[in-house]
Tab-separated table of C-alpha atoms in Angstrom:
chain	number	residue	atom	x	y	z
H	1	MET	CA	0.000	0.000	0.000
H	2	GLU	CA	1.327	3.429	-0.980
H	3	LYS	CA	2.271	5.676	1.918
H	4	PHE	CA	1.923	9.449	1.699
H	5	ASP	CA	3.997	11.999	3.542
H	6	VAL	CA	0.948	14.249	3.881
H	7	ILE	CA	-2.770	13.758	3.311
H	8	VAL	CA	-4.993	16.833	3.008
H	9	ILE	CA	-8.666	16.335	3.849
H	10	GLY	CA	-10.806	18.726	1.808
H	11	ALA	CA	-10.471	20.285	-1.655
H	12	GLY	CA	-11.987	23.713	-1.137
H	13	VAL	CA	-9.845	26.795	-1.652
H	14	VAL	CA	-7.937	26.252	1.615
H	15	GLY	CA	-7.171	22.604	0.882
H	16	ALA	CA	-6.224	23.466	-2.699
H	17	MET	CA	-3.853	26.239	-1.623
H	18	ILE	CA	-2.229	23.946	0.935
H	19	ALA	CA	-1.842	21.189	-1.678
H	20	ARG	CA	-0.273	23.551	-4.181
H	21	THR	CA	2.177	24.885	-1.592
H	22	LEU	CA	3.132	21.339	-0.546
H	23	SER	CA	3.696	20.423	-4.203
H	24	ARG	CA	6.745	22.697	-4.201
H	25	TYR	CA	8.581	20.138	-2.091
H	26	GLU	CA	9.891	16.582	-2.464
H	27	LEU	CA	6.858	15.088	-0.756
H	28	ASN	CA	4.296	12.432	-1.619
H	29	VAL	CA	0.998	14.267	-1.100
H	30	ALA	CA	-2.632	13.189	-1.447
H	31	VAL	CA	-5.854	15.191	-1.240
H	32	ILE	CA	-9.150	13.466	-0.477
H	33	GLU	CA	-12.493	15.111	-1.198
H	34	LYS	CA	-15.905	13.617	-0.465
H	35	GLU	CA	-17.640	15.349	-3.388
H	36	SER	CA	-17.438	14.593	-7.123
H	37	ASP	CA	-15.395	17.726	-7.802
H	38	VAL	CA	-13.240	20.261	-6.037
H	39	CYS	CA	-14.777	23.397	-4.561
H	40	MET	CA	-18.297	22.145	-3.898
H	41	GLY	CA	-18.639	23.426	-0.336
H	42	THR	CA	-18.247	26.906	1.135
H	43	THR	CA	-15.868	28.019	-1.629
H	44	ALA	CA	-18.463	27.355	-4.328
H	45	ALA	CA	-21.170	29.650	-2.954
H	46	ASN	CA	-20.014	32.978	-1.579
H	47	THR	CA	-19.685	36.632	-2.566
H	48	ALA	CA	-16.272	36.110	-4.243
H	49	ILE	CA	-14.599	39.027	-2.481
H	50	ILE	CA	-10.906	39.421	-1.699
H	51	HIS	CA	-11.316	41.460	1.471
H	52	ALA	CA	-8.894	44.261	2.258
H	53	GLY	CA	-8.621	43.310	5.938
H	54	TYR	CA	-10.180	46.196	7.862
H	55	ASP	CA	-13.029	44.167	9.372
H	56	PRO	CA	-11.297	41.469	11.511
H	57	LEU	CA	-10.397	42.398	15.069
H	58	PRO	CA	-6.722	43.398	15.460
H	59	GLY	CA	-4.556	40.667	16.908
H	60	THR	CA	-6.610	37.797	15.500
H	61	LEU	CA	-5.497	35.244	12.932
H	62	LYS	CA	-8.296	36.523	10.715
H	63	ALA	CA	-6.731	39.991	10.696
H	64	GLU	CA	-3.154	38.822	10.152
H	65	LEU	CA	-3.897	36.250	7.455
H	66	ASN	CA	-6.488	38.381	5.653
H	67	VAL	CA	-4.027	41.228	5.123
H	68	ARG	CA	-1.190	38.882	4.156
H	69	GLY	CA	-3.422	36.811	1.880
H	70	ASN	CA	-4.737	39.913	0.125
H	71	LYS	CA	-1.177	40.852	-0.855
H	72	LEU	CA	-0.481	37.409	-2.329
H	73	TRP	CA	-3.367	37.297	-4.788
H	74	ASP	CA	-1.826	39.414	-7.565
H	75	GLN	CA	1.074	37.002	-8.081
H	76	LEU	CA	-1.145	33.944	-7.649
H	77	ALA	CA	-3.688	35.187	-10.185
H	78	PHE	CA	-0.863	35.842	-12.650
H	79	GLU	CA	0.765	32.428	-12.177
H	80	LEU	CA	-2.442	30.409	-12.173
H	81	GLY	CA	-4.597	32.313	-14.667
H	82	ILE	CA	-7.320	33.160	-12.149
H	83	PRO	CA	-9.798	35.947	-13.050
H	84	PHE	CA	-9.099	38.631	-10.415
H	85	LYS	CA	-9.678	42.391	-10.284
H	86	ARG	CA	-8.634	44.923	-7.652
H	87	THR	CA	-11.795	46.975	-7.824
H	88	GLY	CA	-11.551	48.433	-4.331
H	89	ASP	CA	-14.646	48.360	-2.148
H	90	TYR	CA	-16.927	50.796	-0.352
H	91	VAL	CA	-18.424	50.500	3.121
H	92	VAL	CA	-21.510	52.686	2.811
H	93	ALA	CA	-23.059	54.492	5.784
H	94	ILE	CA	-26.682	55.347	5.089
H	95	ASP	CA	-27.130	57.806	7.956
H	96	SER	CA	-25.073	59.808	10.460
H	97	ASN	CA	-25.177	57.052	13.093
H	98	GLU	CA	-23.596	54.583	10.697
H	99	PHE	CA	-21.131	57.215	9.506
H	100	ASN	CA	-19.698	57.425	13.023
H	101	LYS	CA	-18.823	53.716	12.802
H	102	LEU	CA	-16.669	54.247	9.719
H	103	GLU	CA	-13.905	55.797	11.803
H	104	GLU	CA	-13.817	52.645	13.929
H	105	LEU	CA	-13.375	50.522	10.796
H	106	TYR	CA	-10.746	52.913	9.458
H	107	ASN	CA	-8.717	52.748	12.668
H	108	ARG	CA	-9.098	48.975	12.833
H	109	GLY	CA	-7.833	48.695	9.275
H	110	LYS	CA	-4.808	50.834	10.086
H	111	LEU	CA	-3.996	48.643	13.091
H	112	ASN	CA	-4.249	45.583	10.842
H	113	GLY	CA	-1.819	47.103	8.337
H	114	VAL	CA	-4.314	47.814	5.562
H	115	ILE	CA	-3.203	50.489	3.104
H	116	GLY	CA	-5.324	52.588	0.765
H	117	LEU	CA	-8.140	53.470	3.165
H	118	GLU	CA	-10.011	56.766	2.934
H	119	ILE	CA	-13.217	58.118	4.426
H	120	LEU	CA	-15.467	59.930	1.963
H	121	GLY	CA	-18.101	62.531	2.698
H	122	ARG	CA	-21.634	62.450	1.364
H	123	ASP	CA	-20.990	64.601	-1.713
H	124	GLU	CA	-17.990	62.544	-2.793
H	125	VAL	CA	-19.938	59.305	-2.417
H	126	LEU	CA	-22.835	60.632	-4.509
H	127	SER	CA	-20.348	61.763	-7.145
H	128	ARG	CA	-18.702	58.343	-7.358
H	129	LEU	CA	-21.864	56.280	-6.851
H	130	PRO	CA	-24.791	58.205	-8.380
H	131	TYR	CA	-27.160	55.248	-7.914
H	132	ILE	CA	-26.602	55.019	-4.139
H	133	ASN	CA	-29.343	55.786	-1.600
H	134	LYS	CA	-29.664	59.588	-1.439
H	135	ASP	CA	-29.745	59.420	2.369
H	136	VAL	CA	-26.121	58.274	2.343
H	137	GLY	CA	-24.003	59.824	5.082
H	138	GLY	CA	-20.607	58.853	3.679
H	139	ALA	CA	-18.437	55.825	3.008
H	140	MET	CA	-15.032	54.287	3.527
H	141	PHE	CA	-13.131	53.241	0.412
H	142	ALA	CA	-10.563	50.432	0.571
H	143	SER	CA	-8.463	50.408	-2.589
H	144	THR	CA	-6.955	46.953	-1.999
H	145	GLY	CA	-10.278	45.101	-2.006
H	146	GLY	CA	-11.012	42.937	-5.018
H	147	ILE	CA	-13.221	40.370	-6.717
H	148	ILE	CA	-12.317	36.911	-7.980
H	149	ASP	CA	-13.774	33.786	-9.542
H	150	PRO	CA	-14.024	31.644	-6.382
H	151	PHE	CA	-14.172	28.337	-8.227
H	152	GLN	CA	-11.082	29.123	-10.282
H	153	ALA	CA	-9.417	30.276	-7.055
H	154	ALA	CA	-9.652	26.653	-5.877
H	155	LEU	CA	-9.469	24.755	-9.173
H	156	ALA	CA	-6.352	26.524	-10.452
H	157	PRO	CA	-4.083	25.754	-7.466
H	158	MET	CA	-5.425	22.199	-7.335
H	159	GLU	CA	-4.682	21.649	-11.021
H	160	ASN	CA	-1.214	23.107	-10.518
H	161	ALA	CA	-0.708	20.825	-7.519
H	162	VAL	CA	-1.735	17.768	-9.573
H	163	VAL	CA	0.607	18.738	-12.417
H	164	ASN	CA	3.367	18.951	-9.804
H	165	GLY	CA	2.695	15.476	-8.463
H	166	VAL	CA	-0.129	15.693	-5.905
H	167	LYS	CA	-2.681	12.873	-6.121
H	168	LEU	CA	-6.353	13.906	-5.888
H	169	PHE	CA	-8.991	11.386	-4.796
H	170	LEU	CA	-12.567	12.569	-5.402
H	171	GLU	CA	-15.712	10.959	-3.970
H	172	THR	CA	-13.502	9.789	-1.114
H	173	SER	CA	-14.965	10.448	2.334
H	174	PHE	CA	-12.940	10.525	5.542
H	175	GLU	CA	-14.293	8.092	8.139
H	176	ASP	CA	-11.666	7.763	10.866
H	177	PHE	CA	-7.987	7.875	11.725
H	178	ILE	CA	-5.662	4.889	11.927
H	179	PHE	CA	-3.428	5.078	15.013
H	180	ASP	CA	-0.220	3.365	16.043
H	181	GLY	CA	-0.236	4.170	19.728
H	182	LYS	CA	-0.927	7.899	19.912
H	183	ARG	CA	0.411	8.631	16.421
H	184	ILE	CA	-1.777	8.901	13.315
H	185	VAL	CA	-0.422	6.568	10.632
H	186	GLY	CA	-3.304	6.728	8.191
H	187	ILE	CA	-6.972	7.373	7.552
H	188	LYS	CA	-9.989	5.202	6.823
H	189	THR	CA	-12.244	6.245	3.934
H	190	ASN	CA	-15.156	4.847	1.953
H	191	LYS	CA	-12.584	3.889	-0.702
H	192	GLY	CA	-10.261	2.045	1.668
H	193	ASP	CA	-7.324	2.936	3.893
H	194	PHE	CA	-4.611	5.506	3.149
H	195	LEU	CA	-1.300	5.434	5.025
H	196	CYS	CA	0.514	8.660	5.864
H	197	SER	CA	2.886	10.477	8.204
H	198	TRP	CA	0.857	13.694	8.528
H	199	VAL	CA	-2.780	14.710	8.077
H	200	ILE	CA	-4.013	18.235	7.392
H	201	ASN	CA	-7.642	18.752	8.322
H	202	ALA	CA	-9.096	21.299	5.887
H	203	ALA	CA	-12.546	19.731	5.871
H	204	GLY	CA	-14.544	22.968	5.959
H	205	LEU	CA	-17.928	22.489	7.586
H	206	TYR	CA	-16.814	19.074	8.825
H	207	ALA	CA	-13.446	20.093	10.272
H	208	ASP	CA	-14.837	19.750	13.802
H	209	THR	CA	-15.943	16.174	13.095
H	210	VAL	CA	-12.463	15.296	11.837
H	211	MET	CA	-10.637	16.746	14.851
H	212	HIS	CA	-13.060	15.062	17.243
H	213	LYS	CA	-12.075	11.704	15.697
H	214	ALA	CA	-8.576	12.451	17.001
H	215	ASN	CA	-9.993	13.301	20.453
H	216	LEU	CA	-9.040	16.948	20.055
H	217	HIS	CA	-11.117	19.996	21.030
H	218	PRO	CA	-14.363	18.218	21.931
H	219	GLU	CA	-15.761	21.640	22.875
H	220	PHE	CA	-15.090	23.097	19.395
H	221	LYS	CA	-18.139	23.140	17.157
H	222	ILE	CA	-18.765	24.407	13.654
H	223	THR	CA	-22.264	25.748	13.107
H	224	PRO	CA	-23.306	26.384	9.494
H	225	ARG	CA	-24.355	29.961	8.831
H	226	LYS	CA	-26.445	30.229	5.689
H	227	GLY	CA	-26.268	33.147	3.274
H	228	GLU	CA	-28.694	33.626	0.375
H	229	TYR	CA	-28.105	35.477	-2.906
H	230	TYR	CA	-29.647	36.802	-6.105
H	231	ILE	CA	-27.792	37.025	-9.436
H	232	PHE	CA	-28.872	39.489	-12.135
H	233	ASP	CA	-28.644	39.389	-15.923
H	234	ARG	CA	-25.581	41.511	-16.658
H	235	ASN	CA	-27.113	42.797	-19.884
H	236	GLU	CA	-30.097	44.298	-18.036
H	237	PHE	CA	-28.871	45.449	-14.622
H	238	ALA	CA	-25.243	46.065	-13.748
H	239	ILE	CA	-23.460	47.652	-10.787
H	240	SER	CA	-19.711	47.771	-11.341
H	241	GLU	CA	-18.637	48.560	-7.758
H	242	VAL	CA	-18.329	46.501	-4.564
H	243	LEU	CA	-20.645	47.902	-1.883
H	244	PHE	CA	-20.802	46.807	1.756
H	245	PRO	CA	-23.165	48.170	4.393
H	246	VAL	CA	-21.676	49.000	7.787
H	247	PRO	CA	-20.973	45.530	9.290
H	248	THR	CA	-22.570	44.004	12.358
H	249	GLU	CA	-21.007	41.735	14.975
H	250	ILE	CA	-22.029	38.570	13.096
H	251	SER	CA	-21.873	39.585	9.447
H	252	LYS	CA	-20.383	41.985	6.922
H	253	GLY	CA	-23.953	42.612	5.842
H	254	ILE	CA	-26.030	42.345	2.682
H	255	MET	CA	-23.886	43.544	-0.195
H	256	VAL	CA	-24.434	44.822	-3.684
H	257	THR	CA	-21.473	43.834	-5.806
H	258	THR	CA	-20.278	42.713	-9.194
H	259	THR	CA	-18.540	39.521	-10.256
H	260	VAL	CA	-15.522	39.056	-12.521
H	261	HIS	CA	-18.036	37.883	-15.145
H	262	GLY	CA	-19.976	41.164	-14.972
H	263	ASN	CA	-23.132	40.002	-13.183
H	264	THR	CA	-24.504	41.997	-10.268
H	265	ILE	CA	-25.000	39.898	-7.154
H	266	ILE	CA	-26.800	40.831	-3.926
H	267	GLY	CA	-26.530	39.082	-0.570
H	268	PRO	CA	-25.901	37.407	1.741
H	269	ASN	CA	-28.040	37.377	4.822
H	270	SER	CA	-26.714	35.346	7.748
H	271	HIS	CA	-28.618	32.734	9.757
H	272	GLU	CA	-27.511	29.669	11.679
H	273	VAL	CA	-28.907	26.370	10.388
H	274	PRO	CA	-28.594	22.905	11.952
H	275	ASP	CA	-27.942	20.976	8.739
H	276	LYS	CA	-24.462	21.152	7.162
H	277	GLU	CA	-25.943	20.250	3.774
H	278	ASP	CA	-28.828	22.754	3.796
H	279	THR	CA	-28.231	25.115	0.883
H	280	SER	CA	-31.921	25.707	0.215
H	281	ASN	CA	-33.354	29.159	-0.375
H	282	THR	CA	-36.264	30.484	1.668
H	283	VAL	CA	-38.926	33.055	0.893
H	284	GLU	CA	-38.138	34.891	4.131
H	285	GLY	CA	-34.396	34.852	3.507
H	286	LEU	CA	-34.634	36.117	-0.045
H	287	ASP	CA	-36.991	38.884	1.059
H	288	GLU	CA	-34.450	39.914	3.692
H	289	VAL	CA	-31.719	40.071	1.046
H	290	PHE	CA	-33.917	42.109	-1.281
H	291	LYS	CA	-34.746	44.662	1.431
H	292	GLY	CA	-31.155	44.914	2.634
H	293	ALA	CA	-29.747	45.455	-0.848
H	294	SER	CA	-32.479	47.958	-1.730
H	295	LYS	CA	-31.412	50.033	1.264
H	296	LEU	CA	-28.050	50.573	-0.442
H	297	VAL	CA	-29.264	50.798	-4.049
H	298	PRO	CA	-32.978	51.718	-4.285
H	299	GLN	CA	-33.244	50.913	-8.005
H	300	ILE	CA	-32.920	47.225	-7.129
H	301	ALA	CA	-36.596	47.371	-6.147
H	302	ASN	CA	-37.472	47.892	-9.819
H	303	SER	CA	-34.907	45.452	-11.201
H	304	MET	CA	-35.984	42.115	-9.738
H	305	LYS	CA	-37.407	41.041	-13.106
H	306	HIS	CA	-33.799	40.777	-14.257
H	307	VAL	CA	-32.871	38.139	-11.664
H	308	ILE	CA	-31.640	35.007	-13.441
H	309	ALA	CA	-30.687	32.806	-10.476
H	310	ILE	CA	-30.787	32.427	-6.717
H	311	PHE	CA	-28.519	30.338	-4.540
H	312	ALA	CA	-27.346	29.849	-0.973
H	313	GLY	CA	-24.035	28.974	0.646
H	314	LEU	CA	-22.866	27.922	4.097
H	315	ARG	CA	-20.101	29.486	6.170
H	316	ALA	CA	-18.087	27.261	8.508
H	317	THR	CA	-18.505	29.348	11.660
H	318	GLY	CA	-16.623	28.151	14.722
H	319	ASN	CA	-17.969	28.792	18.190
H	320	ALA	CA	-16.644	31.419	20.586
H	321	ARG	CA	-17.781	30.534	24.090
H	322	THR	CA	-17.651	26.957	25.351
H	323	PRO	CA	-18.856	25.136	28.480
H	324	ASN	CA	-15.298	25.505	29.764
H	325	PRO	CA	-14.910	29.114	31.028
H	326	ASN	CA	-11.162	28.924	30.337
H	327	ILE	CA	-11.633	28.199	26.624
H	328	ASP	CA	-12.882	30.807	24.160
H	329	TYR	CA	-12.267	30.526	20.418
H	330	HIS	CA	-13.395	34.126	19.776
H	331	HIS	CA	-14.917	33.138	16.391
H	332	ASP	CA	-11.344	33.225	15.058
H	333	PHE	CA	-9.663	30.827	12.643
H	334	LEU	CA	-8.391	27.724	14.432
H	335	ILE	CA	-5.037	26.810	12.860
H	336	GLU	CA	-2.782	24.602	14.936
H	337	VAL	CA	-0.447	21.620	14.836
H	338	ASN	CA	-0.433	18.637	17.158
H	339	LYS	CA	3.094	17.333	16.656
H	340	ASP	CA	2.642	14.268	18.853
H	341	ILE	CA	-0.160	12.752	16.802
H	342	GLY	CA	0.719	14.234	13.386
H	343	LEU	CA	-2.330	16.397	12.725
H	344	VAL	CA	-2.745	19.997	11.573
H	345	ASN	CA	-6.211	21.471	12.097
H	346	VAL	CA	-7.433	24.277	9.847
H	347	ALA	CA	-10.952	24.973	11.074
H	348	GLY	CA	-13.566	27.695	11.406
H	349	ILE	CA	-12.452	29.205	8.097
H	350	GLU	CA	-15.362	31.512	7.409
H	351	SER	CA	-15.054	34.986	5.869
H	352	PRO	CA	-12.394	36.231	5.114
H	353	GLY	CA	-11.258	32.682	4.360
H	354	LEU	CA	-11.126	33.088	0.578
H	355	ALA	CA	-8.926	36.174	0.819
H	356	SER	CA	-6.804	34.560	3.530
H	357	SER	CA	-6.328	31.147	1.906
H	358	PRO	CA	-2.838	31.724	0.415
H	359	ALA	CA	-1.593	32.971	3.785
H	360	ILE	CA	-3.288	30.073	5.572
H	361	ALA	CA	-1.306	27.713	3.333
H	362	GLU	CA	1.905	29.531	4.252
H	363	ARG	CA	1.067	29.213	7.940
H	364	VAL	CA	0.399	25.475	7.623
H	365	ILE	CA	3.753	24.900	5.923
H	366	GLU	CA	5.493	26.830	8.714
H	367	LEU	CA	3.793	24.635	11.321
H	368	LEU	CA	4.855	21.457	9.519
H	369	LYS	CA	8.428	22.670	9.147
H	370	ASP	CA	8.637	23.654	12.819
H	371	SER	CA	7.304	20.188	13.688
H	372	GLY	CA	10.124	18.418	11.886
H	373	LEU	CA	8.750	17.678	8.409
H	374	LYS	CA	11.678	17.873	5.982
H	375	LEU	CA	10.932	20.311	3.175
H	376	LYS	CA	13.293	20.028	0.220
H	377	GLU	CA	12.268	22.208	-2.709
H	378	LYS	CA	11.769	20.549	-6.091
H	379	LYS	CA	14.071	21.682	-8.857
H	380	ASP	CA	11.363	21.114	-11.462
H	381	PHE	CA	8.399	22.738	-9.690
H	382	ASN	CA	6.266	24.572	-12.246
H	383	PRO	CA	4.248	27.446	-10.734
H	384	ILE	CA	2.433	28.285	-13.977
H	385	ARG	CA	-1.022	27.075	-14.939
H	386	SER	CA	-1.865	28.512	-18.345
H	387	PRO	CA	-5.535	29.402	-18.786
H	388	ARG	CA	-7.380	27.471	-21.470
H	389	PRO	CA	-8.964	29.222	-24.488
H	390	ARG	CA	-12.121	31.203	-23.753
H	391	PHE	CA	-13.941	31.800	-27.038
H	392	LYS	CA	-16.113	34.560	-25.592
H	393	ASP	CA	-13.100	36.695	-24.688
H	394	MET	CA	-11.302	36.384	-28.047
H	395	SER	CA	-11.200	38.738	-31.007
H	396	ASN	CA	-12.657	37.498	-34.296
H	397	GLU	CA	-9.133	37.001	-35.629
H	398	GLU	CA	-8.179	34.885	-32.619
H	399	ARG	CA	-11.370	32.861	-32.960
H	400	ALA	CA	-10.752	32.153	-36.643
H	401	LYS	CA	-7.203	31.011	-35.929
H	402	LEU	CA	-8.360	28.722	-33.116
H	403	VAL	CA	-11.170	27.175	-35.186
H	404	SER	CA	-8.802	26.559	-38.114
H	405	LYS	CA	-6.628	24.463	-35.793
H	406	ASN	CA	-9.509	22.698	-34.037
H	407	PRO	CA	-13.030	22.855	-35.543
H	408	SER	CA	-14.624	21.868	-32.213
H	409	TYR	CA	-14.052	25.453	-31.055
H	410	GLY	CA	-16.393	26.558	-33.834
H	411	ARG	CA	-19.390	24.696	-32.423
H	412	ILE	CA	-21.274	26.864	-29.906
H	413	ILE	CA	-22.910	24.791	-27.165
H	414	CYS	CA	-24.016	27.601	-24.820
H	415	ARG	CA	-25.384	30.582	-26.735
H	416	CYS	CA	-25.753	32.908	-23.746
H	417	GLU	CA	-22.095	32.621	-22.704
H	418	TYR	CA	-20.575	31.586	-26.062
H	419	VAL	CA	-19.081	28.371	-24.697
H	420	THR	CA	-17.849	26.005	-27.395
H	421	GLU	CA	-17.536	22.252	-27.657
H	422	GLY	CA	-13.759	22.640	-27.709
H	423	GLU	CA	-13.784	24.362	-24.329
H	424	ILE	CA	-15.950	21.613	-22.850
H	425	LEU	CA	-13.594	18.936	-24.181
H	426	ASP	CA	-10.645	20.807	-22.665
H	427	GLU	CA	-12.265	20.681	-19.233
H	428	ILE	CA	-13.218	17.004	-19.465
H	429	HIS	CA	-9.575	16.132	-20.176
H	430	ALA	CA	-7.920	18.651	-17.820
H	431	PRO	CA	-5.601	17.723	-14.894
H	432	VAL	CA	-8.662	17.895	-12.617
H	433	PRO	CA	-11.271	16.635	-15.079
H	434	ALA	CA	-14.869	17.820	-15.245
H	435	ARG	CA	-17.144	14.773	-15.071
H	436	THR	CA	-20.559	16.309	-14.380
H	437	TYR	CA	-22.690	19.075	-15.872
H	438	ASP	CA	-22.089	21.390	-12.924
H	439	ALA	CA	-18.343	20.731	-13.083
H	440	ILE	CA	-18.325	22.029	-16.659
H	441	LYS	CA	-20.612	24.900	-15.678
H	442	ARG	CA	-18.275	26.067	-12.912
H	443	ARG	CA	-15.238	25.912	-15.199
H	444	THR	CA	-16.652	27.557	-18.322
H	445	TRP	CA	-19.612	29.616	-17.021
H	446	LEU	CA	-21.828	27.583	-19.370
H	447	GLY	CA	-25.492	27.637	-18.389
H	448	THR	CA	-25.227	30.807	-16.304
H	449	GLY	CA	-26.911	33.216	-18.705
H	450	ARG	CA	-30.537	34.158	-19.174
H	451	CYS	CA	-31.652	30.680	-20.283
H	452	GLN	CA	-29.886	28.952	-17.343
H	453	GLY	CA	-28.898	25.918	-19.390
H	454	ALA	CA	-32.165	25.327	-21.257
H	455	PHE	CA	-30.367	25.226	-24.613
H	456	ASP	CA	-27.055	23.591	-23.721
H	457	THR	CA	-27.988	20.825	-21.257
H	458	PRO	CA	-28.890	18.057	-23.775
H	459	ARG	CA	-25.739	18.775	-25.760
H	460	VAL	CA	-23.531	18.672	-22.682
H	461	VAL	CA	-25.082	15.359	-21.608
H	462	GLU	CA	-24.276	13.974	-25.056
H	463	ILE	CA	-20.664	15.199	-24.912
H	464	LEU	CA	-20.082	13.860	-21.395
H	465	SER	CA	-21.561	10.501	-22.362
H	466	LYS	CA	-19.264	10.183	-25.364
H	467	GLU	CA	-16.061	11.417	-23.709
H	468	LEU	CA	-16.483	9.483	-20.452
H	469	GLY	CA	-17.609	6.316	-22.218
H	470	ILE	CA	-20.834	6.061	-20.233
H	471	SER	CA	-24.534	5.926	-21.057
H	472	PRO	CA	-26.433	9.238	-21.134
H	473	LEU	CA	-28.478	7.717	-18.311
H	474	GLU	CA	-25.336	7.770	-16.149
H	475	VAL	CA	-24.517	11.456	-16.686
H	476	THR	CA	-25.234	13.522	-13.577
H	477	LYS	CA	-25.716	17.152	-12.740
H	478	LYS	CA	-23.456	17.133	-9.675
H	479	GLY	CA	-22.533	13.538	-8.875
H	480	ASP	CA	-24.234	10.971	-6.640
H	481	ASP	CA	-27.752	10.247	-7.932
H	482	SER	CA	-28.426	13.618	-9.620
H	483	TYR	CA	-29.199	11.979	-12.969
H	484	PHE	CA	-30.759	13.953	-15.812
H	485	LEU	CA	-32.446	11.003	-17.514
H	486	LEU	CA	-34.606	8.231	-16.097
H	487	ARG	CA	-34.880	5.778	-19.002
H	488	LYS	CA	-34.908	5.653	-22.775
H	489	THR	CA	-38.124	6.949	-24.338
H	490	LYS	CA	-38.992	3.654	-26.033
H	491	GLU	CA	-38.832	1.922	-22.651
H	492	VAL	CA	-41.762	3.986	-21.340
């Protein structure tokens, strides 16, 4: 049985960043992920913001790693071909009471080491943001804030890690640890046992379950906090800025923002839910999002006819207080090493986890090094992941040249987003292959336009069936039993 130096549990953005960083070294590394694709948990459904770092409390890991992570994204986006824009962001105070809180955020940001902060008066805000609520009292602008494609932020480092030797095991669920005395020597999964010297727990919403299997932190609990969203047709309603309300103690508030693909998105609200798989939308929740966003941008009230999709995501919120009065996790990231048993826990990674993820990976490597793991850099490590052709973004001359080399790029499968057959084939045969409809959707943006897949779905099912060598009846939307087709028509 193959033995790994390190096994990473979880293939969200944190697990992917850790895997990519480990792939720089002469190590045998595996990543296990319970879903059919990478980035199907918290990373897949969020606001896609690279936070500047003014919101976390000074002195916390959230503050330190947010600011450090923010600085790392420019180089990462360049190396890995990740869509990323430093748009800056605004924290908008609607009245004088909220305006007084901006100074607190400004000072907090300065203590955290955030650069590019400025407080704007009412007239300046109205000049920059003519669509904003006319009762606005002012705003704080953070020039280092940005937006990113959150799926590519996880897929790209994972692909780069695989190219550099990391082994990825999908649909592989952690069940328990294998111990030799007090030391972890492997893990049990639904696909069999894996032997290893170290385990990194980056299991997102289930990170508490994993650490409890090692008899660590029984008082630590992750409670899912649901956030709901609307997405608008970018051709009908578009806000090009990133707008936050003044934050509360539990949330950064209901935003109005843009995506790297040009769609306006509003949300999220924030409510605890008991079920770690509950990504359903609710009438009450969506109404709350609508009202909150309309408070910032009143014209949203007349633009709901341009909504093309709704969705919800879950944040992995760790607890603060515990039954033990001497233990308080302060809702901070929990990142620690237990050298004796060979486990690194990376837990409670809620917002600003996406922004912080590159710095979290750095911190994990430091912990492993300090614990005695030998880290010898590879001479042949390749940090570059070249982006694949995107027909929609090409000039007509570039398109003609591409089609002349490969006619499959001339066959449009998704008319709304101009996704071609060639692009779909690229993703099916990529280092981390797309094997479901949603996997292709996340990679190419297929099916995200006004028709929401009504035109492309049958064609994608046909392509997946052919390329994977399976029956169309076996093609799924997102793995497991999410089949599109029940039986052949003539069998009815």
